[in-house]
Amino acid sequence: MSEMIRDSRVLQKARQEVRQVYIGDGQSHFDEAKLDRLKYLDMVIAESLRLHPPVPLLAPRENRDKKVKLNSYDVPVNTKVIVNAWMINRDPRYWTEAERFFPERFMDCSTDYKGTDFHFIPFGAGRRICP
Ligand code: HEM
């Protein structure tokens, strides 16, 4: 909500979509069955999760078996590893204008939060992903 209040363009667009889907059909009440038609709101939510992940640091892991190499880093046995989802979600190597709240970046884009796109992990990834 804060991001939408800061950018009235986004707020107007989201509001217009909700009105079009619900009031446009002559309906005056909320109906869950039409939620999947709120495409822009979906992008707004994805963008909110990208910039403001409710779990910015994922649950800590420990390297328990053997020394491993992660990129150029040696991770010794018994090392606690904490994944910084907040930082990854706004890494300028993967996101253009990474700091900008811009829901349209998810338009016609296959990136989602289901754990296969490692640059967007508000729900984590892998075996312990949020079910
Ligand atoms: C916006 C809402 C939510 C966000 C952003 C979120 C995010 C996360 C994250 C980041 C993790 C850790 C993943 C990891 O460390 O790799 C997690 C784990 C988990 N979440 Fe969520 N979560 C949300 C809602 C929920 C809800 C509503 C439930 C249950 C009704 C739930 C149940 C769980 C459970 C059980 C785990 C542990 C999975 C495991 O360790 O195997 N989450 N969630």
JSON list of C-alpha atoms and ligand atoms in Angstrom, two decimals, residues 49 53-55 58-59 61 121-125 127-131, ligand 1:
[
{"chain": "A", "resi": 49, "resn": "LEU", "atom": "CA", "xyz": [7.34, -9.32, -2.45]},
{"chain": "A", "resi": 53, "resn": "PRO", "atom": "CA", "xyz": [10.08, -9.70, 1.27]},
{"chain": "A", "resi": 54, "resn": "PRO", "atom": "CA", "xyz": [8.39, -10.46, 4.63]},
{"chain": "A", "resi": 55, "resn": "VAL", "atom": "CA", "xyz": [11.21, -12.93, 5.32]},
{"chain": "A", "resi": 58, "resn": "LEU", "atom": "CA", "xyz": [15.80, -17.13, 4.87]},
{"chain": "A", "resi": 59, "resn": "ALA", "atom": "CA", "xyz": [16.00, -19.76, 7.59]},
{"chain": "A", "resi": 61, "resn": "ARG", "atom": "CA", "xyz": [21.28, -23.58, 7.00]},
{"chain": "A", "resi": 121, "resn": "ILE", "atom": "CA", "xyz": [12.97, -15.95, -3.74]},
{"chain": "A", "resi": 122, "resn": "PRO", "atom": "CA", "xyz": [10.47, -14.33, -1.33]},
{"chain": "A", "resi": 123, "resn": "PHE", "atom": "CA", "xyz": [9.25, -17.84, -0.42]},
{"chain": "A", "resi": 124, "resn": "GLY", "atom": "CA", "xyz": [12.70, -19.44, -0.47]},
{"chain": "A", "resi": 125, "resn": "ALA", "atom": "CA", "xyz": [13.62, -22.26, -2.83]},
{"chain": "A", "resi": 127, "resn": "ARG", "atom": "CA", "xyz": [13.34, -28.52, -0.27]},
{"chain": "A", "resi": 128, "resn": "ARG", "atom": "CA", "xyz": [12.40, -26.03, 2.44]},
{"chain": "A", "resi": 129, "resn": "ILE", "atom": "CA", "xyz": [10.50, -23.60, 0.24]},
{"chain": "A", "resi": 130, "resn": "CYS", "atom": "CA", "xyz": [7.34, -22.18, 1.78]},
{"chain": "A", "resi": 131, "resn": "PRO", "atom": "CA", "xyz": [4.66, -24.76, 1.01]},
{"chain": "B", "resi": 1, "resn": "HEM", "atom": "C1", "xyz": [3.40, -13.71, 2.20]},
{"chain": "B", "resi": 1, "resn": "HEM", "atom": "C2", "xyz": [3.33, -14.81, 2.92]},
{"chain": "B", "resi": 1, "resn": "HEM", "atom": "C3", "xyz": [4.49, -15.72, 3.19]},
{"chain": "B", "resi": 1, "resn": "HEM", "atom": "C4", "xyz": [5.82, -15.56, 2.90]},
{"chain": "B", "resi": 1, "resn": "HEM", "atom": "C5", "xyz": [6.53, -14.41, 2.20]},
{"chain": "B", "resi": 1, "resn": "HEM", "atom": "C6", "xyz": [6.49, -16.76, 3.36]},
{"chain": "B", "resi": 1, "resn": "HEM", "atom": "C7", "xyz": [7.84, -16.99, 3.25]},
{"chain": "B", "resi": 1, "resn": "HEM", "atom": "C8", "xyz": [8.47, -18.11, 3.71]},
{"chain": "B", "resi": 1, "resn": "HEM", "atom": "C9", "xyz": [9.90, -18.32, 3.66]},
{"chain": "B", "resi": 1, "resn": "HEM", "atom": "C10", "xyz": [10.92, -17.34, 3.08]},
{"chain": "B", "resi": 1, "resn": "HEM", "atom": "C11", "xyz": [10.14, -19.53, 4.19]},
{"chain": "B", "resi": 1, "resn": "HEM", "atom": "C12", "xyz": [11.52, -20.17, 4.39]},
{"chain": "B", "resi": 1, "resn": "HEM", "atom": "C13", "xyz": [12.00, -20.83, 3.12]},
{"chain": "B", "resi": 1, "resn": "HEM", "atom": "C14", "xyz": [13.46, -21.14, 3.20]},
{"chain": "B", "resi": 1, "resn": "HEM", "atom": "O1", "xyz": [14.11, -20.95, 4.23]},
{"chain": "B", "resi": 1, "resn": "HEM", "atom": "O2", "xyz": [14.00, -21.59, 2.17]},
{"chain": "B", "resi": 1, "resn": "HEM", "atom": "C15", "xyz": [8.88, -20.11, 4.58]},
{"chain": "B", "resi": 1, "resn": "HEM", "atom": "C16", "xyz": [8.72, -21.35, 5.14]},
{"chain": "B", "resi": 1, "resn": "HEM", "atom": "C17", "xyz": [7.54, -21.87, 5.55]},
{"chain": "B", "resi": 1, "resn": "HEM", "atom": "N1", "xyz": [6.30, -21.29, 5.42]},
{"chain": "B", "resi": 1, "resn": "HEM", "atom": "FE1", "xyz": [5.92, -19.48, 4.61]},
{"chain": "B", "resi": 1, "resn": "HEM", "atom": "N2", "xyz": [5.55, -17.59, 3.89]},
{"chain": "B", "resi": 1, "resn": "HEM", "atom": "C18", "xyz": [4.34, -17.00, 3.81]},
{"chain": "B", "resi": 1, "resn": "HEM", "atom": "C19", "xyz": [3.13, -17.53, 4.24]},
{"chain": "B", "resi": 1, "resn": "HEM", "atom": "C20", "xyz": [2.98, -18.75, 4.82]},
{"chain": "B", "resi": 1, "resn": "HEM", "atom": "C21", "xyz": [1.72, -19.28, 5.28]},
{"chain": "B", "resi": 1, "resn": "HEM", "atom": "C22", "xyz": [0.38, -18.55, 5.16]},
{"chain": "B", "resi": 1, "resn": "HEM", "atom": "C23", "xyz": [1.98, -20.51, 5.79]},
{"chain": "B", "resi": 1, "resn": "HEM", "atom": "C24", "xyz": [1.06, -21.50, 6.41]},
{"chain": "B", "resi": 1, "resn": "HEM", "atom": "C25", "xyz": [-0.26, -21.42, 6.40]},
{"chain": "B", "resi": 1, "resn": "HEM", "atom": "C26", "xyz": [3.39, -20.75, 5.65]},
{"chain": "B", "resi": 1, "resn": "HEM", "atom": "C27", "xyz": [4.02, -21.90, 6.06]},
{"chain": "B", "resi": 1, "resn": "HEM", "atom": "C28", "xyz": [5.37, -22.12, 5.97]},
{"chain": "B", "resi": 1, "resn": "HEM", "atom": "C29", "xyz": [6.04, -23.33, 6.46]},
{"chain": "B", "resi": 1, "resn": "HEM", "atom": "C30", "xyz": [5.39, -24.52, 7.16]},
{"chain": "B", "resi": 1, "resn": "HEM", "atom": "C31", "xyz": [7.40, -23.16, 6.19]},
{"chain": "B", "resi": 1, "resn": "HEM", "atom": "C32", "xyz": [8.53, -24.14, 6.51]},
{"chain": "B", "resi": 1, "resn": "HEM", "atom": "C33", "xyz": [8.77, -25.07, 5.34]},
{"chain": "B", "resi": 1, "resn": "HEM", "atom": "C34", "xyz": [9.92, -26.03, 5.64]},
{"chain": "B", "resi": 1, "resn": "HEM", "atom": "O3", "xyz": [10.81, -25.69, 6.42]},
{"chain": "B", "resi": 1, "resn": "HEM", "atom": "O4", "xyz": [9.95, -27.11, 5.04]},
{"chain": "B", "resi": 1, "resn": "HEM", "atom": "N3", "xyz": [3.96, -19.68, 5.05]},
{"chain": "B", "resi": 1, "resn": "HEM", "atom": "N4", "xyz": [7.89, -19.23, 4.28]}
]
